[in-house]
């Protein structure tokens, strides 16, 4: 009896240790384990040390709760304008509810992959090629909204859906390059034409402004000339012959300057002495006196055989 009892005790100790070992479960950080009792889900084990009933409960699914990435393979898509492009992408998702992800869908990653590929064809197939190439942010946003809404019953959250590459056929790329070059040449010609137009407008405005200012200057000169003539006339009418001498001398000097500066004048022979000029002015002054009523003395001088007095320069 003692010998048999000695054998039973170690056996019982081993069974107890085996039961304890079977009932103790350690869950790693970032994972959740589902517990099934006779094949039916009962609860979820969180990270750390957990106890289950041995031989009654068992671990069902070990779910990764961290954000995961899923590569979307390359597929050909026909756009709305019948262009065939090769597209691939990447999707990011995270399990939020372990029981739903484990029991609501079979093959979670495969389901997300097929859902993403189908919606890529749907969204990008409804757009033109130019829209695909220039509106990636819009495509990503639409894909994320649609895929996340469809995957919500599975207890997961689709955080991002990104299109990596959009590859049109080689001949289409060449045609697009030629179109882009033609468009840029067109814009360059338009800009050149606009610049020429603006330049001509500015030049015309400059000529108009110059003509206006030139006419204004001639008007001012004519007014000044008329005013000078009026002043001289008033001075002569008052018997002041010095104004007439100054006026005629000024015109005489201006005439000589124009004659001397003419391009076709080579040699000018004229009396240039100042005394001759002043004497001439004096003679003109005597004539003017006679015309404006002061001609009595001049007539007496002519009757006496004398010459009209000549104004000569005063020595200084």
mmCIF file of C-alpha atoms in Angstrom:
data_model
loop_
_atom_site.group_PDB
_atom_site.id
_atom_site.type_symbol
_atom_site.label_atom_id
_atom_site.label_comp_id
_atom_site.label_asym_id
_atom_site.label_seq_id
_atom_site.Cartn_x
_atom_site.Cartn_y
_atom_site.Cartn_z
ATOM 1 C CA UNK A 1 0.000 0.000 0.000
ATOM 2 C CA UNK A 2 2.778 2.446 0.842
ATOM 3 C CA UNK A 3 4.539 1.745 -2.388
ATOM 4 C CA UNK A 4 1.367 2.435 -4.396
ATOM 5 C CA UNK A 5 0.664 5.629 -2.456
ATOM 6 C CA UNK A 6 4.171 6.833 -3.115
ATOM 7 C CA UNK A 7 3.545 6.467 -6.827
ATOM 8 C CA UNK A 8 0.137 8.216 -6.809
ATOM 9 C CA UNK A 9 1.414 11.354 -5.054
ATOM 10 C CA UNK A 10 3.995 12.272 -7.746
ATOM 11 C CA UNK A 11 1.448 11.538 -10.436
ATOM 12 C CA UNK A 12 -1.088 13.854 -8.815
ATOM 13 C CA UNK A 13 1.565 16.564 -8.434
ATOM 14 C CA UNK A 14 2.395 16.300 -12.111
ATOM 15 C CA UNK A 15 -1.282 16.508 -13.037
ATOM 16 C CA UNK A 16 -1.759 19.596 -10.843
ATOM 17 C CA UNK A 17 1.233 21.288 -12.424
ATOM 18 C CA UNK A 18 -0.041 20.381 -15.875
ATOM 19 C CA UNK A 19 -3.472 21.803 -15.101
ATOM 20 C CA UNK A 20 -1.974 25.004 -13.725
ATOM 21 C CA UNK A 21 0.292 25.323 -16.732
ATOM 22 C CA UNK A 22 -2.631 24.764 -19.074
ATOM 23 C CA UNK A 23 -4.786 27.362 -17.327
ATOM 24 C CA UNK A 24 -2.186 30.128 -17.228
ATOM 25 C CA UNK A 25 -1.896 32.188 -20.420
ATOM 26 C CA UNK A 26 0.449 35.086 -21.089
ATOM 27 C CA UNK A 27 -0.614 37.582 -23.777
ATOM 28 C CA UNK A 28 2.087 39.698 -25.421
ATOM 29 C CA UNK A 29 1.779 43.459 -25.736
ATOM 30 C CA UNK A 30 -0.055 44.481 -28.900
ATOM 31 C CA UNK A 31 -2.153 41.311 -29.094
ATOM 32 C CA UNK A 32 -5.583 40.133 -27.935
ATOM 33 C CA UNK A 33 -6.585 36.484 -27.591
ATOM 34 C CA UNK A 34 -10.132 35.236 -27.870
ATOM 35 C CA UNK A 35 -11.309 32.511 -25.467
ATOM 36 C CA UNK A 36 -13.690 29.773 -26.639
ATOM 37 C CA UNK A 37 -15.580 27.440 -24.321
ATOM 38 C CA UNK A 38 -16.688 24.295 -26.079
ATOM 39 C CA UNK A 39 -16.276 26.151 -29.386
ATOM 40 C CA UNK A 40 -18.219 29.276 -28.376
ATOM 41 C CA UNK A 41 -16.590 32.683 -27.833
ATOM 42 C CA UNK A 42 -16.743 33.801 -24.217
ATOM 43 C CA UNK A 43 -14.212 36.577 -23.598
ATOM 44 C CA UNK A 44 -11.033 38.295 -24.752
ATOM 45 C CA UNK A 45 -7.650 38.100 -23.050
ATOM 46 C CA UNK A 46 -5.675 41.365 -22.911
ATOM 47 C CA UNK A 47 -1.865 41.721 -22.676
ATOM 48 C CA UNK A 48 -0.422 40.292 -19.435
ATOM 49 C CA UNK A 49 -1.055 37.196 -17.289
ATOM 50 C CA UNK A 50 -4.493 35.562 -17.676
ATOM 51 C CA UNK A 51 -6.213 32.425 -16.326
ATOM 52 C CA UNK A 52 -8.575 30.093 -18.163
ATOM 53 C CA UNK A 53 -10.306 26.898 -17.148
ATOM 54 C CA UNK A 54 -8.162 24.013 -18.363
ATOM 55 C CA UNK A 55 -9.746 21.444 -20.678
ATOM 56 C CA UNK A 56 -12.872 23.608 -20.860
ATOM 57 C CA UNK A 57 -11.616 26.891 -22.305
ATOM 58 C CA UNK A 58 -9.165 27.201 -25.098
ATOM 59 C CA UNK A 59 -7.515 30.044 -27.079
ATOM 60 C CA UNK A 60 -9.448 30.778 -30.243
ATOM 61 C CA UNK A 61 -7.755 33.549 -32.312
ATOM 62 C CA UNK A 62 -4.649 35.552 -31.626
ATOM 63 C CA UNK A 63 -5.339 39.000 -33.065
ATOM 64 C CA UNK A 64 -2.653 41.591 -33.761
ATOM 65 C CA UNK A 65 -3.979 44.943 -32.508
ATOM 66 C CA UNK A 66 -1.171 47.047 -33.936
ATOM 67 C CA UNK A 67 -1.503 49.059 -37.150
ATOM 68 C CA UNK A 68 -0.563 46.910 -40.098
ATOM 69 C CA UNK A 69 0.313 47.580 -43.723
ATOM 70 C CA UNK A 70 -1.016 45.691 -46.692
ATOM 71 C CA UNK A 71 0.533 45.959 -50.165
ATOM 72 C CA UNK A 72 -1.981 46.269 -52.993
ATOM 73 C CA UNK A 73 -0.583 44.515 -56.098
ATOM 74 C CA UNK A 74 -0.466 46.152 -59.522
ATOM 75 C CA UNK A 75 -3.650 45.982 -61.571
ATOM 76 C CA UNK A 76 -4.784 47.465 -64.863
ATOM 77 C CA UNK A 77 -7.611 49.988 -64.831
ATOM 78 C CA UNK A 78 -9.603 51.438 -67.724
ATOM 79 C CA UNK A 79 -10.350 55.121 -67.128
ATOM 80 C CA UNK A 80 -13.469 56.985 -68.222
ATOM 81 C CA UNK A 81 -11.710 58.187 -71.392
ATOM 82 C CA UNK A 82 -10.671 54.580 -72.229
ATOM 83 C CA UNK A 83 -7.021 54.879 -71.201
ATOM 84 C CA UNK A 84 -5.446 51.761 -69.702
ATOM 85 C CA UNK A 85 -3.166 52.440 -66.727
ATOM 86 C CA UNK A 86 -1.326 50.166 -64.287
ATOM 87 C CA UNK A 87 -1.945 51.105 -60.643
ATOM 88 C CA UNK A 88 -0.634 49.780 -57.336
ATOM 89 C CA UNK A 89 -1.002 51.025 -53.779
ATOM 90 C CA UNK A 90 -0.767 50.376 -50.075
ATOM 91 C CA UNK A 91 -3.365 50.189 -47.290
ATOM 92 C CA UNK A 92 -2.961 50.669 -43.534
ATOM 93 C CA UNK A 93 -5.444 49.178 -41.075
ATOM 94 C CA UNK A 94 -5.794 48.435 -37.361
ATOM 95 C CA UNK A 95 -7.932 45.914 -35.505
ATOM 96 C CA UNK A 96 -10.117 47.656 -32.937
ATOM 97 C CA UNK A 97 -12.433 44.791 -31.973
ATOM 98 C CA UNK A 98 -10.740 41.396 -31.778
ATOM 99 C CA UNK A 99 -13.921 39.217 -31.659
ATOM 100 C CA UNK A 100 -15.424 40.919 -34.709
ATOM 101 C CA UNK A 101 -12.179 40.667 -36.679
ATOM 102 C CA UNK A 102 -11.886 37.013 -35.726
ATOM 103 C CA UNK A 103 -15.476 35.833 -36.261
ATOM 104 C CA UNK A 104 -17.151 38.299 -38.669
ATOM 105 C CA UNK A 105 -14.938 37.618 -41.682
ATOM 106 C CA UNK A 106 -12.822 34.711 -42.843
ATOM 107 C CA UNK A 107 -9.346 35.673 -44.001
ATOM 108 C CA UNK A 108 -9.170 39.268 -42.772
ATOM 109 C CA UNK A 109 -6.178 40.423 -44.816
ATOM 110 C CA UNK A 110 -7.453 38.810 -48.005
ATOM 111 C CA UNK A 111 -10.836 40.467 -47.488
ATOM 112 C CA UNK A 112 -9.267 43.914 -46.978
ATOM 113 C CA UNK A 113 -7.029 43.408 -50.025
ATOM 114 C CA UNK A 114 -9.881 42.462 -52.347
ATOM 115 C CA UNK A 115 -12.070 45.241 -50.985
ATOM 116 C CA UNK A 116 -9.327 47.823 -51.631
ATOM 117 C CA UNK A 117 -8.571 46.583 -55.166
ATOM 118 C CA UNK A 118 -12.244 46.597 -56.108
ATOM 119 C CA UNK A 119 -12.778 50.150 -54.892
ATOM 120 C CA UNK A 120 -9.603 51.327 -56.641
ATOM 121 C CA UNK A 121 -11.067 50.116 -59.938
ATOM 122 C CA UNK A 122 -14.410 51.720 -59.126
ATOM 123 C CA UNK A 123 -13.078 55.119 -58.076
ATOM 124 C CA UNK A 124 -10.323 55.504 -60.663
ATOM 125 C CA UNK A 125 -12.433 54.032 -63.461
ATOM 126 C CA UNK A 126 -14.904 56.904 -63.060
ATOM 127 C CA UNK A 127 -12.231 59.537 -63.728
ATOM 128 C CA UNK A 128 -10.325 60.761 -66.785
ATOM 129 C CA UNK A 129 -6.603 60.154 -67.143
ATOM 130 C CA UNK A 130 -5.730 63.797 -66.510
ATOM 131 C CA UNK A 131 -7.731 63.694 -63.280
ATOM 132 C CA UNK A 132 -5.913 60.545 -62.162
ATOM 133 C CA UNK A 133 -2.515 62.120 -62.688
ATOM 134 C CA UNK A 134 -3.317 65.430 -61.001
ATOM 135 C CA UNK A 135 -5.745 64.504 -58.192
ATOM 136 C CA UNK A 136 -4.074 61.780 -56.159
ATOM 137 C CA UNK A 137 -5.107 63.361 -52.875
ATOM 138 C CA UNK A 138 -8.749 63.291 -53.931
ATOM 139 C CA UNK A 139 -8.452 59.641 -55.020
ATOM 140 C CA UNK A 140 -6.830 58.645 -51.726
ATOM 141 C CA UNK A 141 -9.513 60.431 -49.725
ATOM 142 C CA UNK A 142 -12.360 58.768 -51.630
ATOM 143 C CA UNK A 143 -10.760 55.331 -51.346
ATOM 144 C CA UNK A 144 -10.194 55.732 -47.610
ATOM 145 C CA UNK A 145 -13.785 56.776 -46.994
ATOM 146 C CA UNK A 146 -15.303 53.922 -49.032
ATOM 147 C CA UNK A 147 -13.009 51.129 -47.805
ATOM 148 C CA UNK A 148 -13.216 52.179 -44.152
ATOM 149 C CA UNK A 149 -17.007 52.274 -44.273
ATOM 150 C CA UNK A 150 -17.153 48.799 -45.864
ATOM 151 C CA UNK A 151 -14.666 47.286 -43.368
ATOM 152 C CA UNK A 152 -16.247 48.804 -40.253
ATOM 153 C CA UNK A 153 -18.451 45.724 -39.472
ATOM 154 C CA UNK A 154 -15.283 43.623 -39.293
ATOM 155 C CA UNK A 155 -14.058 45.533 -36.253
ATOM 156 C CA UNK A 156 -11.148 47.217 -38.047
ATOM 157 C CA UNK A 157 -10.229 50.787 -38.851
ATOM 158 C CA UNK A 158 -8.680 51.555 -42.243
ATOM 159 C CA UNK A 159 -6.379 54.484 -41.450
ATOM 160 C CA UNK A 160 -4.874 55.189 -44.869
ATOM 161 C CA UNK A 161 -5.137 54.116 -48.490
ATOM 162 C CA UNK A 162 -2.393 55.458 -50.763
ATOM 163 C CA UNK A 163 -1.894 55.082 -54.511
ATOM 164 C CA UNK A 164 1.817 54.520 -55.118
ATOM 165 C CA UNK A 165 2.257 54.459 -58.900
ATOM 166 C CA UNK A 166 0.079 55.267 -61.909
ATOM 167 C CA UNK A 167 1.771 54.059 -65.099
ATOM 168 C CA UNK A 168 0.110 54.850 -68.453
ATOM 169 C CA UNK A 169 1.291 53.021 -71.608
ATOM 170 C CA UNK A 170 4.518 54.262 -73.246
ATOM 171 C CA UNK A 171 2.785 55.586 -76.381
ATOM 172 C CA UNK A 172 0.300 57.495 -74.249
ATOM 173 C CA UNK A 173 3.116 59.041 -72.222
ATOM 174 C CA UNK A 174 4.797 60.164 -75.457
ATOM 175 C CA UNK A 175 1.553 61.722 -76.702
ATOM 176 C CA UNK A 176 1.098 63.522 -73.393
ATOM 177 C CA UNK A 177 4.649 64.881 -73.629
ATOM 178 C CA UNK A 178 3.985 66.249 -77.124
ATOM 179 C CA UNK A 179 0.717 67.780 -75.953
ATOM 180 C CA UNK A 180 2.438 69.429 -73.011
ATOM 181 C CA UNK A 181 5.146 70.848 -75.288
ATOM 182 C CA UNK A 182 2.552 72.232 -77.692
ATOM 183 C CA UNK A 183 0.636 73.796 -74.820
ATOM 184 C CA UNK A 184 3.755 75.458 -73.475
ATOM 185 C CA UNK A 185 4.668 76.778 -76.940
ATOM 186 C CA UNK A 186 1.160 78.184 -77.224
ATOM 187 C CA UNK A 187 1.433 79.939 -73.861
ATOM 188 C CA UNK A 188 4.840 81.325 -74.803
ATOM 189 C CA UNK A 189 3.446 82.770 -78.047
ATOM 190 C CA UNK A 190 0.498 84.271 -76.187
ATOM 191 C CA UNK A 191 2.803 85.889 -73.662
ATOM 192 C CA UNK A 192 5.027 87.256 -76.451
ATOM 193 C CA UNK A 193 1.986 88.691 -78.253
ATOM 194 C CA UNK A 194 0.728 90.245 -75.030
ATOM 195 C CA UNK A 195 4.135 91.793 -74.419
ATOM 196 C CA UNK A 196 4.284 93.222 -77.963
ATOM 197 C CA UNK A 197 0.769 94.603 -77.601
ATOM 198 C CA UNK A 198 1.599 96.258 -74.302
ATOM 199 C CA UNK A 199 4.806 97.680 -75.761
ATOM 200 C CA UNK A 200 2.952 99.178 -78.733
ATOM 201 C CA UNK A 201 0.310 100.638 -76.434
ATOM 202 C CA UNK A 202 2.945 102.257 -74.246
ATOM 203 C CA UNK A 203 4.809 103.568 -77.292
ATOM 204 C CA UNK A 204 1.608 105.081 -78.720
ATOM 205 C CA UNK A 205 0.801 106.676 -75.385
ATOM 206 C CA UNK A 206 4.331 108.071 -75.252
ATOM 207 C CA UNK A 207 3.989 109.595 -78.741
ATOM 208 C CA UNK A 208 0.618 111.071 -77.807
ATOM 209 C CA UNK A 209 2.028 112.577 -74.628
ATOM 210 C CA UNK A 210 5.042 113.950 -76.505
ATOM 211 C CA UNK A 211 2.824 115.477 -79.194
ATOM 212 C CA UNK A 212 0.606 117.019 -76.548
ATOM 213 C CA UNK A 213 3.565 118.515 -74.719
ATOM 214 C CA UNK A 214 5.114 119.732 -77.991
ATOM 215 C CA UNK A 215 1.873 121.442 -78.961
ATOM 216 C CA UNK A 216 1.639 122.959 -75.514
ATOM 217 C CA UNK A 217 5.205 124.239 -75.792
ATOM 218 C CA UNK A 218 4.481 125.809 -79.199
ATOM 219 C CA UNK A 219 1.367 127.395 -77.744
ATOM 220 C CA UNK A 220 3.356 128.850 -74.863
ATOM 221 C CA UNK A 221 6.028 130.125 -77.288
ATOM 222 C CA UNK A 222 3.383 131.753 -79.485
ATOM 223 C CA UNK A 223 1.802 133.380 -76.458
ATOM 224 C CA UNK A 224 5.195 134.676 -75.350
ATOM 225 C CA UNK A 225 5.930 136.008 -78.851
ATOM 226 C CA UNK A 226 2.571 137.719 -79.005
ATOM 227 C CA UNK A 227 3.130 139.194 -75.583
ATOM 228 C CA UNK A 228 6.592 140.477 -76.560
ATOM 229 C CA UNK A 229 5.210 142.035 -79.743
ATOM 230 C CA UNK A 230 2.427 143.672 -77.746
ATOM 231 C CA UNK A 231 4.927 145.099 -75.249
ATOM 232 C CA UNK A 232 7.131 146.474 -78.040
ATOM 233 C CA UNK A 233 4.122 147.965 -79.812
ATOM 234 C CA UNK A 234 2.978 149.655 -76.622
ATOM 235 C CA UNK A 235 6.497 150.960 -75.995
ATOM 236 C CA UNK A 236 6.740 152.346 -79.533
ATOM 237 C CA UNK A 237 3.350 153.992 -79.261
ATOM 238 C CA UNK A 238 4.635 155.741 -76.134
ATOM 239 C CA UNK A 239 7.733 156.989 -77.975
ATOM 240 C CA UNK A 240 10.218 154.496 -76.474
ATOM 241 C CA UNK A 241 12.435 153.472 -79.396
ATOM 242 C CA UNK A 242 14.839 151.417 -77.289
ATOM 243 C CA UNK A 243 12.276 148.600 -77.144
ATOM 244 C CA UNK A 244 12.051 148.563 -80.927
ATOM 245 C CA UNK A 245 15.864 148.550 -81.209
ATOM 246 C CA UNK A 246 16.047 145.603 -78.799
ATOM 247 C CA UNK A 247 13.302 143.675 -80.591
ATOM 248 C CA UNK A 248 14.813 144.133 -84.053
ATOM 249 C CA UNK A 249 18.308 143.335 -82.762
ATOM 250 C CA UNK A 250 17.066 140.140 -81.194
ATOM 251 C CA UNK A 251 15.360 139.009 -84.398
ATOM 252 C CA UNK A 252 18.413 139.991 -86.418
ATOM 253 C CA UNK A 253 20.684 137.938 -84.143
ATOM 254 C CA UNK A 254 18.377 134.919 -84.266
ATOM 255 C CA UNK A 255 18.289 135.121 -88.067
ATOM 256 C CA UNK A 256 22.092 135.186 -88.238
ATOM 257 C CA UNK A 257 22.276 132.191 -85.885
ATOM 258 C CA UNK A 258 19.886 130.201 -88.100
ATOM 259 C CA UNK A 259 21.808 131.123 -91.242
ATOM 260 C CA UNK A 260 25.094 130.101 -89.648
ATOM 261 C CA UNK A 261 23.737 126.763 -88.408
ATOM 262 C CA UNK A 262 22.147 125.715 -91.696
ATOM 263 C CA UNK A 263 23.598 122.492 -93.117
ATOM 264 C CA UNK A 264 23.690 123.800 -96.702
ATOM 265 C CA UNK A 265 25.512 127.046 -95.819
ATOM 266 C CA UNK A 266 29.203 126.941 -96.496
ATOM 267 C CA UNK A 267 30.249 130.614 -96.646
ATOM 268 C CA UNK A 268 28.292 133.588 -95.275
ATOM 269 C CA UNK A 269 29.429 137.139 -96.247
ATOM 270 C CA UNK A 270 27.566 139.758 -94.255
ATOM 271 C CA UNK A 271 28.511 142.886 -92.246
ATOM 272 C CA UNK A 272 28.920 141.429 -88.788
ATOM 273 C CA UNK A 273 30.302 144.490 -86.946
ATOM 274 C CA UNK A 274 28.321 145.616 -83.968
ATOM 275 C CA UNK A 275 28.552 149.282 -85.016
ATOM 276 C CA UNK A 276 26.948 148.528 -88.375
ATOM 277 C CA UNK A 277 24.154 146.590 -86.631
ATOM 278 C CA UNK A 278 23.451 149.406 -84.158
ATOM 279 C CA UNK A 279 23.653 152.011 -86.914
ATOM 280 C CA UNK A 280 21.111 150.105 -88.901
ATOM 281 C CA UNK A 281 18.862 149.958 -85.856
ATOM 282 C CA UNK A 282 19.219 153.705 -85.418
ATOM 283 C CA UNK A 283 18.124 154.296 -89.001
ATOM 284 C CA UNK A 284 15.109 152.082 -88.483
ATOM 285 C CA UNK A 285 14.293 154.053 -85.313
ATOM 286 C CA UNK A 286 14.346 157.371 -87.267
ATOM 287 C CA UNK A 287 11.991 155.953 -89.819
ATOM 288 C CA UNK A 288 9.682 154.804 -87.044
ATOM 289 C CA UNK A 289 9.682 158.303 -85.495
ATOM 290 C CA UNK A 290 8.601 159.744 -88.776
ATOM 291 C CA UNK A 291 5.822 157.179 -89.179
ATOM 292 C CA UNK A 292 4.416 157.610 -85.629
ATOM 293 C CA UNK A 293 4.334 161.438 -85.634
ATOM 294 C CA UNK A 294 7.850 162.362 -84.637
ATOM 295 C CA UNK A 295 8.900 162.892 -88.185
ATOM 296 C CA UNK A 296 9.049 166.721 -88.018
ATOM 297 C CA UNK A 297 12.640 166.848 -87.061
ATOM 298 C CA UNK A 298 13.488 164.163 -89.547
ATOM 299 C CA UNK A 299 11.824 166.132 -92.363
ATOM 300 C CA UNK A 300 13.696 169.262 -91.347
ATOM 301 C CA UNK A 301 16.911 167.357 -91.397
ATOM 302 C CA UNK A 302 16.174 166.023 -94.869
ATOM 303 C CA UNK A 303 15.304 169.477 -96.086
ATOM 304 C CA UNK A 304 18.575 170.749 -94.695
ATOM 305 C CA UNK A 305 20.342 168.006 -96.549
ATOM 306 C CA UNK A 306 21.392 166.280 -93.391
ATOM 307 C CA UNK A 307 21.272 162.551 -92.610
ATOM 308 C CA UNK A 308 19.290 161.027 -89.840
ATOM 309 C CA UNK A 309 21.291 160.618 -86.691
ATOM 310 C CA UNK A 310 22.901 157.199 -86.317
ATOM 311 C CA UNK A 311 23.104 155.571 -82.917
ATOM 312 C CA UNK A 312 26.603 154.323 -82.283
ATOM 313 C CA UNK A 313 27.943 152.196 -79.525
ATOM 314 C CA UNK A 314 29.253 154.042 -76.559
ATOM 315 C CA UNK A 315 32.834 153.306 -75.636
ATOM 316 C CA UNK A 316 33.209 151.834 -72.233
#
